[in-house]
Structure formats: C-alpha cells, structure tokens
Amino acid sequence: ITLEQQVKVMKNLALKKRRSTPLLRSLSFNISGKDEKLTLKQCSDVLFAMASLNFTDAALISKICDDIQVNLKGNTDIKKSTIIGSMLTSLSLLKHRDTAVLDSLTEWIVANQAICRTQDVQSLCLTLASLNYIPMELEEIIKTKIAPSLSLMDFKNINEYLSYVWSLLAMNINVEEAFDHVLQDSFIESLKVYYNNDLPASAKMKLLNINGGVKLFFPTYKGAMLSREKHKEIFDVPLMYNSEKQLLVKAMLDALASLIPESNLRLNFDSNMGFSIGNLSICSPLLNKN
C-alpha cells in the first residue's frame, strides 16, 4: 500500500483505540524506510497515532522530525496553526526531546502568532515546560511576548488554565498575577466544581508545584499561598512511582542493602511541593571517612 494509505491506517488505529503491536511495527518499518517525505499533515497524524496508542519507534520518529523541519523550512503556505499545535502536543505526550524540531516549531509559532489559536500557544508552553527546553535565541520572546499573552478568558476550561500557569512556572517565567490567581481560594473552589468536588492527583500536584515554586524561585512574590491547615485535601495527595520507577528503586535498594543498614534509608519523603524525594542518609563511620 502507498505511504498515504499507511498513514491513514495508523491514524484509524488510533481513532479506534486498537493497539495492534505487530501491525504498528510493520507500518513503522515501512513508513520509516520510505525515501518519500511525509507532509506536515501526515507527520501530525503519525505523531498523534503514536501518542494515542503509547507506541514509539526510534526510526519512525526520527524520520518524522526530519520531515517536519524540511517542510517548515521556508514554508509560507501554512494558513492554520492546528497541525503545529497537534505536533507539539504529541511530542510532549511522547516525551520526545528533539531540540532541532522544537526549535523549528517554536520559530513558526513566534513568527505566526497572529494566526495561532489559544490552544496552540498553550501546547507550545506545555511542551517546552514538560520537555524542559527553551530555544536560547527565542527565550526572551517566549518569556516576554508569547507565554504571558494569555489570560483565563482565553481558555476553554479552568483546568487548561491551571496547566498553562504551571508551564509558566516550569519555564521560570514570573507572572505573579497568574500565580496569585490560581492559588486563590475562589479559583480552587471553581476547580473543585469542575471536577465534581474530587480533585485528581494531577491537579493537586500542579497546585503544589506552583505554591512551592513561587516560594523558592520568586522571593518578591506577595500573592496568595496554600497552607497545610486550610488546604489539607490538596497536600494529602498520593505520590506513587510508576511501574518502571518502582523496578528502578527496588534494584537500587537491593544493591545498597549489603552496604547500608535499612534504617538509614528514607523513601518517599513528601516535599509538600507535589513530588516525593528518595533520601539516603549515610551514618556508617566507615562510609563517612571520605
């Protein structure tokens, strides 16, 4: 089948939530082996399929990133930002940190901000924040013009705005009005209503990240803050390792068991900032000589 048909099959699998691994591997092998370049729409569709089905293939994603840069270079025919925003979101979900393609996509958003939708600018901010990367030559523009350009009224719902404000903090962009807004009791009550009075762990962790971040990184901040007494339900968030992290922790503990007494290991220490810390206290005189 043709390259276009292969891309359509992959997209349909994603839309139908059918994760046929042998078929996906076959499609990935064939698409990545083609000399023919994927269009931006096809790149977007394949990235969407990979992100939706939690399926990654190094060769395929490398080809997609190369084709994105080729298609974006000198392209003035793109009239809508939908495809650009979709690709950014997919790269974020896949946790794929290709700095060259991130540079290209960011440059396009900066150059075409006038036709970009709110969700596309939000996708850019969330992707750069989650992948911990900001193009050096565009950092000042992102921090002064792109990222702070949105307000609560620009978003479809309150949760999207919370994610956007979290991304500002993650990129070390000081927008005190936004931080103060999401830490106000009125905002938190509205967030509870949105979630039917059952805040998910992700929302709690973002609030705790923002609360801890403004305290540590922006000493001049004078806005609202969370308190353990008043916001007990937010601080009592379960912080669990995923299965891969659990295997890694277990392997490390097994390796350390013969060197360090178990009493000297303190695990899952709650930082009160939306993440846990694995703390190792070495008290043995023999190990403390150096």
GROMACS .gro file of C-alpha atoms in nm, residues 29-272:
model
  244
   29PHE     CA    1   0.913  -0.015   0.949
   30ASN     CA    2   0.761   0.059   0.609
   31ILE     CA    3   0.698   0.432   0.667
   32SER     CA    4   1.045   0.496   0.814
   33GLY     CA    5   1.206   0.311   0.520
   34LYS     CA    6   1.044   0.531   0.256
   35ASP     CA    7   1.253   0.796   0.084
   36GLU     CA    8   0.934   0.989   0.014
   37LYS     CA    9   0.884   1.281   0.251
   38LEU     CA   10   0.579   1.295   0.478
   39THR     CA   11   0.368   1.610   0.456
   40LEU     CA   12   0.312   1.814   0.771
   41LYS     CA   13  -0.042   1.673   0.797
   42GLN     CA   14   0.092   1.318   0.768
   43CYS     CA   15   0.361   1.391   1.030
   44SER     CA   16   0.088   1.522   1.259
   45ASP     CA   17  -0.131   1.214   1.202
   46VAL     CA   18   0.150   0.967   1.270
   47LEU     CA   19   0.263   1.152   1.585
   48PHE     CA   20  -0.100   1.159   1.703
   49ALA     CA   21  -0.128   0.783   1.648
   50MET     CA   22   0.195   0.711   1.833
   51ALA     CA   23   0.098   0.931   2.127
   52SER     CA   24  -0.260   0.799   2.145
   53LEU     CA   25  -0.153   0.433   2.133
   54ASN     CA   26   0.156   0.482   2.352
   55PHE     CA   27   0.368   0.334   2.075
   56THR     CA   28   0.718   0.463   1.998
   57ASP     CA   29   0.963   0.368   1.726
   58ALA     CA   30   1.301   0.541   1.713
   59ALA     CA   31   1.345   0.517   1.337
   60LEU     CA   32   0.995   0.641   1.261
   61ILE     CA   33   1.001   0.936   1.498
   62SER     CA   34   1.345   1.034   1.366
   63LYS     CA   35   1.207   1.040   1.009
   64ILE     CA   36   0.905   1.243   1.121
   65CYS     CA   37   1.122   1.505   1.294
   66ASP     CA   38   1.347   1.532   0.987
   67ASP     CA   39   1.046   1.570   0.755
   68ILE     CA   40   0.889   1.834   0.981
   69GLN     CA   41   1.200   2.051   0.957
   70VAL     CA   42   1.222   2.007   0.578
   71ASN     CA   43   0.854   2.102   0.534
   72LEU     CA   44   0.869   2.400   0.769
   73LYS     CA   45   1.183   2.550   0.617
   74GLY     CA   46   1.075   2.845   0.405
   75ASN     CA   47   0.712   2.731   0.402
   76THR     CA   48   0.476   3.028   0.380
   77ASP     CA   49   0.168   2.834   0.267
   78ILE     CA   50   0.051   2.724   0.612
   79LYS     CA   51  -0.264   2.922   0.692
   80LYS     CA   52  -0.375   2.740   1.008
   81SER     CA   53  -0.186   2.652   1.325
   82THR     CA   54  -0.388   2.339   1.405
   83ILE     CA   55  -0.127   2.096   1.271
   84ILE     CA   56   0.159   2.273   1.451
   85GLY     CA   57  -0.026   2.262   1.783
   86SER     CA   58  -0.111   1.894   1.735
   87MET     CA   59   0.251   1.801   1.668
   88LEU     CA   60   0.368   1.990   1.978
   89THR     CA   61   0.110   1.813   2.195
   90SER     CA   62   0.208   1.471   2.059
   91LEU     CA   63   0.580   1.534   2.114
   92SER     CA   64   0.502   1.632   2.473
   93LEU     CA   65   0.298   1.315   2.534
   94LEU     CA   66   0.571   1.102   2.378
   95LYS     CA   67   0.835   1.282   2.591
   96HIS     CA   68   1.048   1.315   2.278
   97ARG     CA   69   1.303   1.594   2.324
   98ASP     CA   70   1.435   1.664   1.973
   99THR     CA   71   1.576   2.015   2.016
  100ALA     CA   72   1.607   2.079   1.642
  101VAL     CA   73   1.239   2.013   1.571
  102LEU     CA   74   1.135   2.201   1.886
  103ASP     CA   75   1.335   2.499   1.759
  104SER     CA   76   1.158   2.483   1.422
  105LEU     CA   77   0.808   2.454   1.570
  106THR     CA   78   0.876   2.732   1.822
  107GLU     CA   79   1.009   2.961   1.550
  108TRP     CA   80   0.691   2.901   1.349
  109ILE     CA   81   0.466   2.988   1.645
  110VAL     CA   82   0.667   3.305   1.714
  111ALA     CA   83   0.656   3.412   1.350
  112ASN     CA   84   0.285   3.335   1.309
  113GLN     CA   85   0.141   3.425   1.648
  114ALA     CA   86  -0.132   3.632   1.481
  115ILE     CA   87  -0.298   3.322   1.334
  116CYS     CA   88  -0.228   3.089   1.628
  117ARG     CA   89  -0.514   2.964   1.841
  118THR     CA   90  -0.502   2.981   2.220
  119GLN     CA   91  -0.460   2.604   2.242
  120ASP     CA   92  -0.160   2.615   2.009
  121VAL     CA   93   0.024   2.868   2.224
  122GLN     CA   94  -0.076   2.661   2.527
  123SER     CA   95   0.060   2.347   2.356
  124LEU     CA   96   0.390   2.524   2.294
  125CYS     CA   97   0.422   2.631   2.658
  126LEU     CA   98   0.326   2.289   2.797
  127THR     CA   99   0.558   2.107   2.557
  128LEU     CA  100   0.859   2.326   2.632
  129ALA     CA  101   0.786   2.302   3.006
  130SER     CA  102   0.735   1.925   3.015
  131LEU     CA  103   1.045   1.863   2.800
  132ASN     CA  104   1.248   2.120   2.997
  133TYR     CA  105   1.371   2.308   2.691
  134ILE     CA  106   1.354   2.665   2.561
  135PRO     CA  107   1.537   2.767   2.240
  136MET     CA  108   1.810   3.004   2.356
  137GLU     CA  109   1.769   3.253   2.072
  138LEU     CA  110   1.394   3.275   2.134
  139GLU     CA  111   1.394   3.264   2.515
  140GLU     CA  112   1.336   3.636   2.564
  141ILE     CA  113   1.049   3.646   2.311
  142ILE     CA  114   0.883   3.342   2.470
  143LYS     CA  115   0.915   3.487   2.820
  144THR     CA  116   0.803   3.841   2.736
  145LYS     CA  117   0.557   3.807   2.445
  146ILE     CA  118   0.439   3.451   2.381
  147ALA     CA  119   0.387   3.281   2.717
  148PRO     CA  120   0.234   3.575   2.915
  149SER     CA  121  -0.003   3.667   2.629
  150LEU     CA  122  -0.294   3.453   2.754
  151SER     CA  123  -0.546   3.503   3.034
  152LEU     CA  124  -0.812   3.284   3.193
  153MET     CA  125  -1.074   3.414   2.950
  154ASP     CA  126  -0.879   3.267   2.658
  155PHE     CA  127  -0.917   2.907   2.779
  156LYS     CA  128  -1.199   2.658   2.733
  157ASN     CA  129  -1.197   2.549   3.096
  158ILE     CA  130  -1.031   2.620   3.428
  159ASN     CA  131  -0.813   2.308   3.420
  160GLU     CA  132  -0.645   2.414   3.095
  161TYR     CA  133  -0.560   2.748   3.256
  162LEU     CA  134  -0.407   2.571   3.557
  163SER     CA  135  -0.186   2.364   3.324
  164TYR     CA  136  -0.083   2.680   3.140
  165VAL     CA  137   0.015   2.860   3.462
  166TRP     CA  138   0.208   2.550   3.573
  167SER     CA  139   0.402   2.564   3.245
  168LEU     CA  140   0.496   2.929   3.312
  169LEU     CA  141   0.645   2.830   3.645
  170ALA     CA  142   0.828   2.532   3.491
  171MET     CA  143   0.985   2.768   3.235
  172ASN     CA  144   1.084   3.009   3.515
  173ILE     CA  145   0.860   3.284   3.380
  174ASN     CA  146   0.749   3.516   3.659
  175VAL     CA  147   0.384   3.610   3.603
  176GLU     CA  148   0.283   3.687   3.961
  177GLU     CA  149  -0.076   3.777   3.870
  178ALA     CA  150  -0.131   3.430   3.723
  179PHE     CA  151   0.031   3.253   4.019
  180ASP     CA  152  -0.177   3.457   4.263
  181HIS     CA  153  -0.493   3.381   4.067
  182VAL     CA  154  -0.462   3.000   4.072
  183LEU     CA  155  -0.366   2.994   4.443
  184GLN     CA  156  -0.670   3.197   4.548
  185ASP     CA  157  -0.944   3.007   4.737
  186SER     CA  158  -1.200   3.118   4.478
  187PHE     CA  159  -1.003   2.955   4.196
  188ILE     CA  160  -0.955   2.633   4.394
  189GLU     CA  161  -1.328   2.618   4.469
  190SER     CA  162  -1.406   2.665   4.098
  191LEU     CA  163  -1.157   2.388   4.019
  192LYS     CA  164  -1.336   2.158   4.263
  193VAL     CA  165  -1.669   2.231   4.097
  194TYR     CA  166  -1.514   2.149   3.759
  195TYR     CA  167  -1.404   1.811   3.896
  196ASN     CA  168  -1.728   1.747   4.091
  197ASN     CA  169  -1.552   1.806   4.425
  198ASP     CA  170  -1.293   1.536   4.361
  199LEU     CA  171  -0.964   1.696   4.260
  200PRO     CA  172  -0.739   1.447   4.075
  201ALA     CA  173  -0.378   1.398   4.183
  202SER     CA  174  -0.252   1.578   3.870
  203ALA     CA  175  -0.438   1.899   3.960
  204LYS     CA  176  -0.323   1.882   4.323
  205MET     CA  177   0.039   1.832   4.220
  206LYS     CA  178   0.028   2.130   3.983
  207LEU     CA  179  -0.110   2.349   4.261
  208LEU     CA  180   0.161   2.226   4.499
  209ASN     CA  181   0.430   2.276   4.231
  210ILE     CA  182   0.317   2.636   4.181
  211ASN     CA  183   0.290   2.700   4.555
  212GLY     CA  184   0.639   2.564   4.625
  213GLY     CA  185   0.789   2.722   4.314
  214VAL     CA  186   0.685   3.079   4.387
  215LYS     CA  187   0.820   3.042   4.739
  216LEU     CA  188   1.161   2.920   4.623
  217PHE     CA  189   1.216   3.099   4.292
  218PHE     CA  190   1.034   3.431   4.330
  219PRO     CA  191   1.113   3.576   4.676
  220THR     CA  192   0.937   3.904   4.589
  221TYR     CA  193   0.604   3.725   4.539
  222LYS     CA  194   0.340   3.859   4.780
  223GLY     CA  195   0.027   3.685   4.648
  224ALA     CA  196  -0.188   3.401   4.777
  225MET     CA  197  -0.028   3.083   4.913
  226LEU     CA  198  -0.157   2.740   5.013
  227SER     CA  199  -0.141   2.631   5.376
  228ARG     CA  200  -0.144   2.275   5.507
  229GLU     CA  201  -0.410   2.360   5.766
  230LYS     CA  202  -0.651   2.529   5.526
  231HIS     CA  203  -0.588   2.316   5.217
  232LYS     CA  204  -0.532   1.977   5.379
  233GLU     CA  205  -0.701   1.786   5.095
  234ILE     CA  206  -0.454   1.931   4.843
  235PHE     CA  207  -0.145   1.846   5.046
  236ASP     CA  208  -0.269   1.491   5.111
  237VAL     CA  209  -0.203   1.374   4.757
  238PRO     CA  210  -0.078   1.017   4.698
  239LEU     CA  211   0.264   1.026   4.530
  240MET     CA  212   0.323   0.690   4.367
  241TYR     CA  213   0.602   0.567   4.144
  242ASN     CA  214   0.508   0.424   3.807
  243SER     CA  215   0.595   0.060   3.738
  244GLU     CA  216   0.928   0.140   3.569
  245LYS     CA  217   1.035   0.368   3.855
  246GLN     CA  218   0.935   0.103   4.111
  247LEU     CA  219   1.162  -0.150   3.939
  248LEU     CA  220   1.449   0.101   3.937
  249VAL     CA  221   1.403   0.184   4.307
  250LYS     CA  222   1.389  -0.184   4.400
  251ALA     CA  223   1.709  -0.256   4.207
  252MET     CA  224   1.888   0.034   4.379
  253LEU     CA  225   1.773  -0.078   4.723
  254ASP     CA  226   1.886  -0.434   4.657
  255ALA     CA  227   2.229  -0.304   4.555
  256LEU     CA  228   2.257  -0.083   4.864
  257ALA     CA  229   2.127  -0.345   5.108
  258SER     CA  230   2.469  -0.504   5.155
  259LEU     CA  231   2.637  -0.167   5.223
  260ILE     CA  232   2.393   0.041   5.423
  261PRO     CA  233   2.152  -0.055   5.702
  262GLU     CA  234   1.787  -0.032   5.604
  263SER     CA  235   1.726   0.213   5.890
  264ASN     CA  236   1.942   0.469   5.711
  265LEU     CA  237   1.718   0.478   5.404
  266ARG     CA  238   1.425   0.715   5.395
  267LEU     CA  239   1.194   0.669   5.097
  268ASN     CA  240   0.902   0.864   4.953
  269PHE     CA  241   0.972   1.176   5.157
  270ASP     CA  242   0.689   1.421   5.085
  271SER     CA  243   0.835   1.758   4.984
  272ASN     CA  244   0.494   1.932   5.014
   0.00000   0.00000   0.00000
